[in-house]
Amino acid sequence: MLGVQVAELLVESPPGVDEALDLVTGFDDALEGGFGRLGEQRAAALAAFAAAMGATPLGPALAEAAEKVAAGSTAGEHLSALAGGRAALLGSVHDAELGRLDTALGRTRDSWQEPTPTTEAEADRATNLLAGCRSWLHELAITGWRGVDHDLVSAADQTLEALLAEPTLRRLAVLLDGLVAELRASCPVATMERLPVRRWADLWTRAMLLAQPADDRSGGGETVSGRLLILGVEVHEHGTAVQMQVHGVLEPAGGGDARLVRTSVAAAKVDTIVGPAVWRLLNDHPVLLKALAEHRSLEVTDVPLLGSGDLVWHDDQADAGDPADPFATARIRLAGALAPAVPPLDRHPVRICEPVLVEGYTTDGGTFDLDGDTLAVDTGRLPACGPLTPELVAASTACIGLIRWDAGRWTLQPLAVQATVKRTAVEAHNGDWAQGVTDPKAVKAEARTGDAVAVLRERAGRLLRK
Amino acid sequence: MTAGGAAWEQHSVVRVVPPVKPRKLAKVPFVELADGRLQGVVSSGSDISRVYVSSITAGTHGLNCSTNNNRPCGGLRGAACKHLQALVDEAVLQYGLDRVARYLRVEVADGDDLMSCLRGSRETAPAAVVFSRFLRHLAYLELPGTTAPIPELHWFPAMGEVR
């Protein structure tokens, strides 16, 4: 990524983005106090939100929803419409900002192909579970964040447990589990000094959308074979879930354009499994872990590539190949690779995560300075399961990272760095410890706390099936 | 992450749950601040298939300790038993002294031991509820993993913790 490209991002927002975000802020403010007792000001904000969407297909439904909510006769369909409206508004912000980023980077993006709908009816079980989720989400919206207490949080427990047991609803389960944990830790919310209102409204909105009965959301796709060159891995984690999302360039077998893809492996966990121990939960994917730890390319055979650019990982259909330096991949293959389309439901600024290579900068650790243009570095996002530290970032000379956008600001999330420490060139990648910790200091720290996964598995084996 | 133009409230990605510190789980596999109690499960020192369910109520500091089969702990008479002491020690390791003290609503002076600041006496608590929460906690480790992408986890980046 060059200074001029950074400069293009730093000019003011695309037209309409600030206005859209103001409307979202009004919505979020209403949700903080609860749709059950809006008051004049918040009702007006909700009406403005609906009016701004008046010309869209959602217009009539939103107008009715805003009116009914203000009148105190809220039904489920009104809340669904409001969630849809908020998602559409932030979807437009996502499109505008991603478009700006693509232009700055000169990146070509595939267009979205709507998959043919599957005719398979959802099982009754799933239908009932979704209804259970929606009714809890409704109560949450009527009550508002300020009114959330232990009883309301605990009311989600049963639904959540059933949801987690249903593999087809994992996305919703993982999302709700994360939200519930945050609410539980914040109880009683009324006494909190400040609330993460944008975040919680985001999570509520997405949960509402995922809790609607729908066809398969995986986004169709095709079957591909080829060589996957890893750029880096990003770690997603909350108390009870961890996901490793690998970014890479796929060279399709038999030629064709190189594609920018992601592949993800996720596992359920508990909050006391932290740091490098999380890798042990992913031992079912030894080929992927080996490629990450040893910086190797991967040969994949007949694996599904979804329309979203997600390669669905099948460890038994992959072989670790020759050593492949991610920095070389970033220098040579990244610029020409075709970026994937974004599925309609996923369009939210939080999902903007474009891999880039940045080099030739000066840094104090907080920003990368490229010929006078500065890019903020998000050192808060260095996972504890890898070797990257703020110190390494501050000593770095080249960085593979993800460009992200939040609250009107662009940041770079490092995935790997080349640095000079004590006049020696070093390299660190998020996935370096995928097969076990390699840094003596971290090995010691791990030995002090023992093997959390093994202890809990032993306890589970002894106590769960009695 | 709080730097920049917009207010903290207007960020989609902020840390809400404070990070949990790694600790040895062998003795006290489960600790939580929930349902108005510091509660958890302590493995028995003598019988590997027995565990004690221990809890301290926030505010009143009522103490409870019993086996998972609901037999009262013999060590809890007036003063706290070793299981409760272990529970408090591990909770402080996991959450930090401040967070535990704030949750229990107890003033702990610098250098003081949290346990010695509690003035509660024995009080019944729903041990079965705590034990089932522990089983639910363990059940996460039995859930199958997935390779279908979970885009919602972009709201939950790993943010590192105290190394």
XYZ file of C-alpha atoms in Angstrom:
629
model
C 0.000 0.000 0.000
C 1.415 3.337 -1.036
C 1.289 6.777 0.534
C -0.948 8.083 -2.248
C -3.402 5.246 -1.618
C -3.496 6.070 2.078
C -3.999 9.724 1.199
C -7.047 8.792 -0.875
C -8.623 7.107 2.148
C -7.922 10.013 4.455
C -9.848 12.609 2.477
C -13.353 13.226 3.750
C -16.092 10.556 3.792
C -18.027 9.675 0.658
C -21.221 11.746 0.319
C -24.072 10.587 2.527
C -22.000 8.512 4.955
C -22.082 11.048 7.794
C -25.808 11.598 7.355
C -26.458 7.841 7.336
C -24.425 7.409 10.516
C -26.376 10.224 12.205
C -29.607 8.358 11.486
C -28.093 5.165 12.898
C -27.088 7.086 16.018
C -30.694 8.210 16.456
C -31.887 4.629 16.115
C -29.281 3.377 18.602
C -30.279 6.042 21.094
C -33.886 4.829 20.888
C -32.757 1.255 21.485
C -30.740 2.334 24.516
C -33.848 3.624 26.252
C -36.063 0.891 24.823
C -38.767 0.940 22.148
C -41.286 0.413 24.955
C -40.931 4.010 26.191
C -39.641 6.181 23.422
C -40.567 9.700 24.450
C -41.064 12.498 21.981
C -37.455 13.072 20.991
C -36.602 9.457 20.354
C -39.851 8.871 18.488
C -38.902 11.768 16.234
C -35.461 10.249 15.624
C -37.057 6.941 14.674
C -39.504 8.720 12.369
C -36.590 10.547 10.703
C -34.827 7.226 10.276
C -37.914 5.733 8.601
C -38.445 8.820 6.446
C -34.862 8.723 5.158
C -35.498 5.181 3.934
C -38.859 6.193 2.429
C -37.807 5.704 -1.197
C -36.451 2.185 -0.623
C -38.499 -1.030 -0.836
C -38.480 -1.054 2.985
C -40.034 2.440 3.122
C -43.693 1.606 3.775
C -42.873 -1.106 6.348
C -40.513 1.257 8.186
C -43.017 4.106 8.233
C -45.598 1.814 9.782
C -43.073 0.403 12.245
C -41.951 3.843 13.437
C -45.557 4.908 13.898
C -46.626 1.773 15.785
C -43.565 1.800 18.031
C -44.181 5.465 18.894
C -47.812 4.612 19.674
C -46.697 1.821 21.991
C -48.244 -1.016 19.958
C -45.081 -2.742 18.768
C -45.382 -6.158 17.143
C -42.633 -8.532 16.047
C -42.943 -7.590 12.385
C -42.269 -3.933 13.233
C -39.031 -4.812 14.995
C -37.990 -7.019 12.076
C -38.603 -4.125 9.705
C -36.581 -1.743 11.890
C -33.694 -4.208 12.061
C -33.854 -4.571 8.290
C -33.785 -0.804 7.845
C -30.806 -0.326 10.122
C -28.920 -3.129 8.356
C -29.689 -1.604 4.945
C -28.462 1.801 6.051
C -25.181 0.437 7.385
C -24.978 -1.743 4.284
C -24.886 1.416 2.206
C -22.095 2.802 4.393
C -20.222 -0.465 3.898
C -20.641 -0.240 0.114
C -19.489 3.370 -0.043
C -16.414 2.814 2.126
C -15.415 -0.500 0.528
C -15.825 1.086 -2.898
C -13.518 3.900 -1.858
C -10.968 1.408 -0.555
C -11.127 -0.691 -3.742
C -10.585 2.446 -5.832
C -7.639 3.543 -3.721
C -6.051 0.081 -3.888
C -6.926 -0.438 -7.553
C -8.605 -3.687 -6.519
C -11.097 -5.416 -8.787
C -14.051 -6.993 -7.010
C -16.297 -9.766 -8.238
C -20.023 -9.042 -8.394
C -22.512 -10.924 -6.247
C -24.426 -13.770 -7.869
C -27.652 -14.503 -6.070
C -27.629 -18.267 -5.488
C -30.628 -20.304 -6.618
C -32.809 -20.672 -3.558
C -32.911 -24.114 -2.046
C -36.365 -25.595 -1.721
C -35.528 -27.519 1.418
C -37.907 -26.533 4.152
C -36.394 -25.675 7.490
C -36.900 -28.312 10.133
C -39.638 -27.580 12.670
C -37.000 -27.638 15.346
C -35.089 -24.791 13.734
C -38.299 -22.839 13.144
C -39.202 -23.079 16.827
C -35.703 -22.121 17.908
C -35.724 -19.048 15.700
C -39.096 -18.020 17.115
C -37.646 -18.383 20.615
C -34.708 -16.168 19.712
C -36.910 -13.525 18.156
C -39.129 -13.330 21.195
C -36.115 -12.731 23.457
C -34.736 -10.129 21.034
C -38.135 -8.411 21.017
C -38.158 -8.214 24.792
C -34.659 -6.793 24.705
C -35.682 -4.078 22.233
C -38.814 -3.136 24.146
C -36.863 -2.972 27.423
C -33.811 -1.176 26.018
C -30.205 -1.635 27.158
C -30.734 0.592 30.190
C -33.347 -1.817 31.548
C -31.347 -5.033 31.121
C -30.993 -6.987 34.366
C -29.978 -10.518 35.428
C -33.462 -11.935 34.826
C -33.674 -10.702 31.257
C -30.178 -11.990 30.482
C -30.832 -15.389 32.048
C -34.042 -15.688 30.044
C -31.864 -16.298 26.974
C -30.027 -19.269 28.498
C -32.380 -22.047 27.446
C -32.813 -20.833 23.897
C -29.097 -20.371 23.606
C -28.332 -23.883 24.776
C -30.711 -25.362 22.203
C -29.344 -23.059 19.519
C -25.751 -24.158 20.130
C -26.799 -27.775 19.672
C -28.121 -27.027 16.167
C -25.148 -26.909 13.737
C -27.101 -25.117 10.999
C -27.738 -22.166 13.342
C -24.160 -21.770 14.566
C -23.768 -18.217 13.272
C -26.727 -16.992 15.290
C -25.692 -19.052 18.325
C -22.148 -17.667 18.390
C -23.399 -14.114 17.931
C -26.049 -14.323 20.655
C -23.670 -16.044 23.054
C -21.238 -13.163 22.641
C -23.947 -10.552 23.191
C -25.398 -12.342 26.220
C -21.952 -12.596 27.836
C -21.435 -8.850 27.396
C -24.833 -8.043 28.844
C -24.258 -10.428 31.765
C -20.897 -8.828 32.527
C -22.548 -5.392 32.401
C -25.538 -6.164 34.660
C -27.327 -4.179 35.910
C -26.781 -2.045 32.824
C -28.614 0.936 34.343
C -25.605 1.637 36.567
C -23.082 1.663 33.705
C -21.280 4.906 33.024
C -21.287 4.507 29.248
C -22.819 1.935 26.949
C -21.437 0.478 23.715
C -24.666 1.485 21.995
C -23.488 1.212 18.377
C -21.992 -2.207 19.018
C -24.969 -3.667 20.888
C -27.418 -2.317 18.329
C -25.247 -3.899 15.605
C -25.366 -7.258 17.362
C -29.107 -6.993 18.032
C -29.758 -6.087 14.397
C -27.706 -8.947 12.977
C -29.282 -11.394 15.426
C -32.752 -10.233 14.343
C -31.852 -10.851 10.697
C -30.316 -14.259 11.362
C -33.372 -15.231 13.415
C -35.716 -14.750 10.439
C -36.760 -17.963 8.710
C -34.668 -18.116 5.536
C -33.144 -20.305 2.892
C -29.574 -21.463 2.962
C -27.392 -18.390 3.481
C -24.060 -19.883 2.478
C -24.155 -18.185 -0.905
C -23.983 -20.989 -3.458
C -20.531 -21.136 -4.962
C -18.425 -23.572 -6.933
C -15.916 -26.353 -6.429
C -12.265 -25.452 -6.914
C -8.792 -26.975 -6.854
C -5.484 -25.194 -6.819
C -2.678 -23.710 -4.795
C -3.495 -21.554 -1.790
C -0.792 -19.069 -0.832
C -1.260 -17.807 2.701
C -1.030 -14.076 3.427
C -1.844 -14.261 7.104
C -4.355 -15.320 9.699
C -6.743 -13.238 11.729
C -8.008 -14.438 15.104
C -11.614 -13.923 16.201
C -12.461 -14.752 19.757
C -15.008 -14.304 22.511
C -15.509 -16.250 25.732
C -17.019 -19.316 24.084
C -15.797 -19.250 20.475
C -12.600 -18.927 18.510
C -12.220 -18.636 14.747
C -9.039 -18.531 12.708
C -9.656 -16.762 9.446
C -6.860 -17.295 6.944
C -6.455 -14.778 4.135
C -4.728 -15.989 1.015
C -4.433 -16.006 -2.747
C -5.853 -18.996 -4.596
C -4.207 -19.938 -7.886
C -6.831 -22.118 -9.564
C -5.545 -25.360 -11.082
C -5.494 -25.136 -14.855
C -4.947 -21.388 -14.929
C -7.434 -18.586 -14.544
C -7.306 -15.431 -12.451
C -5.781 -15.605 -8.995
C -8.469 -15.014 -6.372
C -8.327 -13.377 -2.994
C -9.951 -15.893 -0.615
C -10.435 -16.632 3.063
C -10.732 -19.944 4.825
C -11.954 -20.306 8.394
C -11.841 -22.902 11.122
C -13.741 -22.353 14.341
C -14.239 -24.143 17.646
C -16.318 -23.667 20.755
C -14.368 -22.927 23.915
C -14.722 -21.467 27.389
C -13.377 -18.189 28.756
C -10.533 -19.790 30.719
C -8.973 -21.179 27.533
C -6.940 -18.188 26.392
C -3.660 -17.409 24.681
C -1.823 -20.048 22.632
C -4.007 -22.810 24.143
C -6.779 -21.942 21.661
C -4.776 -23.562 18.844
C -5.190 -26.904 20.590
C -8.936 -26.703 20.011
C -8.284 -26.786 16.275
C -6.220 -29.969 16.142
C -8.736 -31.477 13.710
C -7.086 -29.409 10.982
C -3.439 -30.545 11.141
C -2.632 -29.704 7.514
C -3.812 -26.123 7.870
C -2.001 -25.660 11.195
C 1.204 -27.055 9.687
C 1.006 -24.684 6.725
C 0.476 -21.741 9.066
C 3.272 -22.659 11.453
C 5.796 -23.575 8.749
C 4.789 -20.914 6.172
C 3.899 -23.411 3.477
C 1.562 -23.230 0.533
C -1.453 -25.536 0.404
C -2.725 -27.699 -2.442
C -6.481 -28.038 -2.215
C -8.597 -30.461 -4.261
C -12.312 -30.117 -5.026
C -13.217 -27.837 -2.137
C -16.246 -25.515 -2.097
C -15.550 -21.838 -2.745
C -18.564 -19.796 -1.658
C -19.716 -16.682 -3.467
C -18.447 -14.700 -0.473
C -14.852 -15.753 -1.242
C -14.815 -18.243 1.619
C -13.052 -21.479 0.839
C -14.757 -24.092 3.022
C -11.872 -25.875 4.665
C -11.570 -29.663 4.318
C -8.328 -30.743 5.900
C -8.503 -34.165 4.237
C -8.652 -32.522 0.816
C -5.545 -30.437 1.353
C -1.817 -31.065 1.362
C 0.855 -28.807 2.750
C 3.165 -27.915 -0.137
C 6.472 -26.093 -0.537
C 7.582 -23.271 1.741
C 5.912 -20.023 0.647
C 6.860 -16.692 2.173
C 3.702 -14.648 2.885
C 5.637 -11.430 2.225
C 6.607 -12.724 -1.213
C 2.968 -13.641 -1.870
C 1.895 -10.163 -0.767
C 4.509 -8.486 -3.000
C 3.937 -10.567 -6.117
C 0.402 -12.001 -6.079
C -1.783 -9.665 -4.017
C -2.103 -6.741 -6.425
C -3.547 -8.761 -9.317
C -5.870 -11.040 -7.357
C -9.628 -10.745 -7.846
C -11.411 -9.735 -4.636
C -14.647 -11.574 -3.736
C -18.153 -10.159 -3.627
C -19.815 -9.456 -0.292
C -23.084 -11.326 0.419
C -25.995 -8.912 1.020
C -26.513 -9.975 4.636
C -22.835 -9.478 5.500
C -22.692 -5.892 4.273
C -21.677 -3.995 7.384
C -18.575 -1.817 7.808
C -17.275 -4.185 10.492
C -16.631 -6.781 7.793
C -14.278 -4.605 5.744
C -10.966 -6.451 6.052
C -8.832 -6.061 2.932
C -5.365 -7.601 3.077
C -2.568 -5.191 2.120
C 1.199 -5.009 2.260
C 2.693 -1.849 3.733
C 6.412 -1.109 3.620
C 8.827 1.776 3.405
C 7.256 3.576 6.348
C 8.527 5.120 9.510
C 6.678 4.303 12.699
C 6.353 5.125 16.378
C 4.246 1.994 16.855
C 0.917 3.823 16.697
C 0.936 4.954 13.074
C 2.759 4.114 9.857
C 4.033 7.254 8.163
C 4.209 6.899 4.374
C 5.702 10.035 2.806
C 3.702 12.252 5.122
C 0.451 10.284 4.992
C -0.253 8.426 8.205
C -2.156 5.204 8.621
C -3.239 4.328 12.186
C -2.161 0.879 13.365
C -4.577 -1.044 15.567
C -2.189 -2.618 18.059
C -5.185 -3.491 20.253
C -5.883 -6.300 17.826
C -2.731 -8.379 18.299
C -3.940 -11.792 19.492
C -2.369 -13.404 22.545
C -2.104 -16.732 20.695
C 0.596 -15.381 18.380
C 4.008 -13.733 18.608
C 3.093 -10.208 17.431
C 3.558 -7.530 20.074
C 3.265 -3.733 20.017
C 7.073 -3.621 20.382
C 7.566 -5.707 17.229
C 5.148 -3.487 15.340
C 7.064 -0.418 16.507
C 10.322 -1.991 15.277
C 8.800 -3.144 11.989
C 9.832 -2.227 8.466
C 7.161 -4.149 6.547
C 3.702 -5.324 7.518
C 0.963 -7.507 6.071
C -2.303 -6.357 7.545
C -6.022 -5.908 7.102
C -7.449 -2.488 6.351
C -10.438 -1.896 8.598
C -13.008 0.821 9.117
C -14.813 1.688 12.336
C -16.607 4.872 13.422
C -15.341 6.877 10.462
C -11.710 5.918 10.846
C -9.407 3.652 8.826
C -6.910 1.460 10.637
C -4.435 -1.258 9.776
C -4.668 -4.514 11.724
C -1.262 -6.260 11.530
C -1.177 -9.973 10.632
C 2.592 -10.241 10.146
C 5.631 -7.993 10.402
C 9.245 -7.925 9.334
C 11.259 -6.037 11.927
C 14.744 -5.275 13.071
C 15.408 -6.146 16.700
C 18.926 -5.630 18.101
C 20.223 -5.226 14.538
C 18.847 -8.635 13.572
C 16.072 -9.119 11.017
C 13.105 -10.956 12.542
C 9.692 -11.963 11.269
C 6.520 -12.680 13.186
C 3.184 -13.991 11.890
C -0.077 -14.501 13.797
C -0.065 -18.190 12.877
C 3.497 -18.965 13.948
C 2.361 -20.807 17.084
C -0.316 -22.897 15.359
C 1.555 -26.106 16.196
C 2.772 -24.926 19.586
C 4.544 -21.965 21.109
C 8.050 -21.354 19.775
C 9.083 -18.420 21.954
C 10.882 -19.557 25.165
C 9.262 -16.841 27.294
C 5.774 -17.781 26.160
C 6.563 -21.490 26.652
C 7.383 -20.728 30.284
C 4.195 -18.751 30.793
C 2.176 -21.615 29.335
C 3.909 -24.185 31.547
C 2.990 -22.126 34.621
C -0.748 -22.404 33.955
C -0.771 -25.980 32.634
C -2.923 -27.443 29.910
C -6.366 -25.859 30.389
C -7.920 -27.818 27.537
C -6.772 -31.174 28.947
C -7.959 -30.341 32.491
C -11.425 -29.315 31.332
C -11.757 -32.291 28.964
C -10.924 -34.620 31.860
C -13.560 -32.930 34.028
C -16.089 -33.127 31.202
C -15.366 -36.809 30.651
C -15.876 -37.581 34.327
C -18.825 -35.376 35.172
C -20.893 -34.789 32.037
C -22.248 -38.263 31.365
C -23.131 -39.368 34.897
C -8.997 1.972 20.001
C -10.678 4.888 21.718
C -8.570 7.437 19.884
C -9.882 9.145 16.768
C -12.776 11.427 16.052
C -15.893 9.513 17.022
C -16.973 8.731 20.562
C -16.391 5.301 22.113
C -20.144 4.751 22.033
C -20.126 4.990 18.239
C -17.615 2.213 17.642
C -18.765 -1.206 16.481
C -15.717 -2.928 17.947
C -14.861 -2.147 21.555
C -13.947 -4.382 24.440
C -16.876 -4.835 26.810
C -15.935 -7.931 28.808
C -12.579 -7.395 30.544
C -9.948 -9.983 29.583
C -9.624 -13.117 31.678
C -6.121 -14.028 32.850
C -4.840 -17.560 32.327
C -4.604 -19.646 35.508
C -4.124 -23.263 36.564
C -7.504 -24.970 36.318
C -6.747 -28.274 38.054
C -7.993 -27.311 41.531
C -10.784 -24.892 40.630
C -11.967 -25.698 37.104
C -14.817 -23.186 37.139
C -15.259 -19.698 38.563
C -17.778 -17.046 37.589
C -19.295 -13.782 38.715
C -22.935 -14.414 37.879
C -26.448 -14.404 39.313
C -25.332 -12.036 42.055
C -22.719 -14.443 43.389
C -19.094 -15.373 43.105
C -19.594 -19.044 42.426
C -17.675 -21.990 41.163
C -16.635 -25.584 41.386
C -13.673 -26.907 43.361
C -12.285 -30.387 42.690
C -12.092 -32.594 45.779
C -8.566 -33.285 46.939
C -9.337 -36.901 47.848
C -11.898 -38.199 45.339
C -11.445 -37.385 41.640
C -15.112 -37.858 40.831
C -16.309 -35.546 43.605
C -16.481 -31.765 43.334
C -17.574 -29.052 45.730
C -19.927 -26.291 44.659
C -18.968 -23.099 46.472
C -20.457 -19.637 46.399
C -20.365 -16.237 48.063
C -23.322 -13.891 47.684
C -22.642 -10.306 46.661
C -23.567 -7.773 49.328
C -24.479 -10.114 52.216
C -21.384 -12.306 51.696
C -23.387 -15.406 52.592
C -21.179 -18.484 52.256
C -22.147 -21.831 50.834
C -20.242 -25.000 50.088
C -21.574 -28.474 49.373
C -20.728 -31.483 47.230
C -22.345 -31.923 43.829
C -24.596 -34.484 45.552
C -25.806 -31.756 47.883
C -23.989 -32.883 51.037
C -22.909 -29.874 53.081
C -19.162 -29.365 53.255
C -17.848 -30.438 56.664
C -15.199 -27.725 56.652
C -17.617 -24.822 56.529
C -18.480 -23.981 60.163
C -18.577 -20.317 60.963
C -15.341 -19.632 59.117
C -14.858 -20.373 55.430
C -13.656 -23.803 54.330
C -10.605 -24.438 52.165
C -12.812 -24.764 49.092
C -14.164 -21.242 49.512
C -10.651 -19.965 50.103
C -9.497 -21.670 46.887
C -12.488 -20.239 45.021
C -11.641 -16.699 46.108
C -7.930 -17.120 45.338
C -8.613 -18.391 41.823
C -11.279 -15.760 41.166
C -8.759 -13.064 42.071
C -6.238 -14.636 39.653
C -8.824 -14.857 36.872
C -10.587 -11.510 37.233
C -8.228 -9.430 39.333
C -8.855 -8.342 42.928
C -10.665 -5.119 41.989
C -13.285 -6.763 39.858
C -14.060 -9.509 42.393
C -14.209 -7.042 45.313
C -16.446 -4.683 43.345
C -18.792 -7.538 42.441
C -19.044 -8.806 46.028
C -19.323 -5.210 47.280
C -16.507 -5.442 49.782
C -13.800 -2.932 50.689
C -10.344 -4.481 50.575
C -7.540 -2.307 51.873
C -4.127 -2.461 50.194
C -2.324 -5.667 51.106
C -5.412 -7.216 52.703
C -6.683 -10.683 51.847
C -10.174 -10.539 50.326
C -11.427 -13.527 52.313
C -10.575 -11.922 55.629
C -12.671 -8.876 54.711
C -15.874 -10.904 54.284
C -18.238 -10.877 57.247
C -20.897 -13.274 56.015
C -22.074 -16.486 57.597
C -23.422 -19.734 56.225
C -26.384 -19.247 53.918
C -28.223 -21.601 51.589
C -27.543 -21.139 47.903
C -28.792 -23.084 44.879
C -25.813 -25.436 44.463
C -27.671 -27.443 41.806
C -27.997 -24.333 39.634
C -24.286 -23.566 39.918
C -23.357 -27.168 39.179
C -25.560 -27.238 36.088
C -23.967 -23.995 34.901
C -20.605 -25.734 35.261
C -21.831 -28.702 33.223
C -23.107 -26.318 30.585
C -19.704 -24.632 30.608
C -17.997 -28.015 30.055
C -20.463 -28.910 27.308
C -18.918 -26.212 25.097
C -15.855 -28.428 24.759
C -18.021 -31.178 23.315
C -19.552 -29.040 20.571
C -18.246 -29.939 17.134
C -16.114 -27.315 15.414
C -17.110 -25.775 12.130
C -15.423 -24.720 8.895
C -18.396 -22.747 7.630
C -17.424 -19.091 8.013
C -18.948 -17.123 10.907
C -18.848 -13.514 9.646
C -20.442 -12.294 12.889
C -17.126 -12.923 14.633
C -15.735 -9.800 12.939
C -17.382 -8.019 15.873
C -15.203 -10.103 18.195
C -11.540 -9.774 17.237
C -8.956 -11.313 19.537
C -7.654 -8.296 21.402
C -4.787 -9.812 23.267
C -4.558 -9.808 27.054
C -2.079 -9.232 29.753
C 0.951 -11.254 28.751
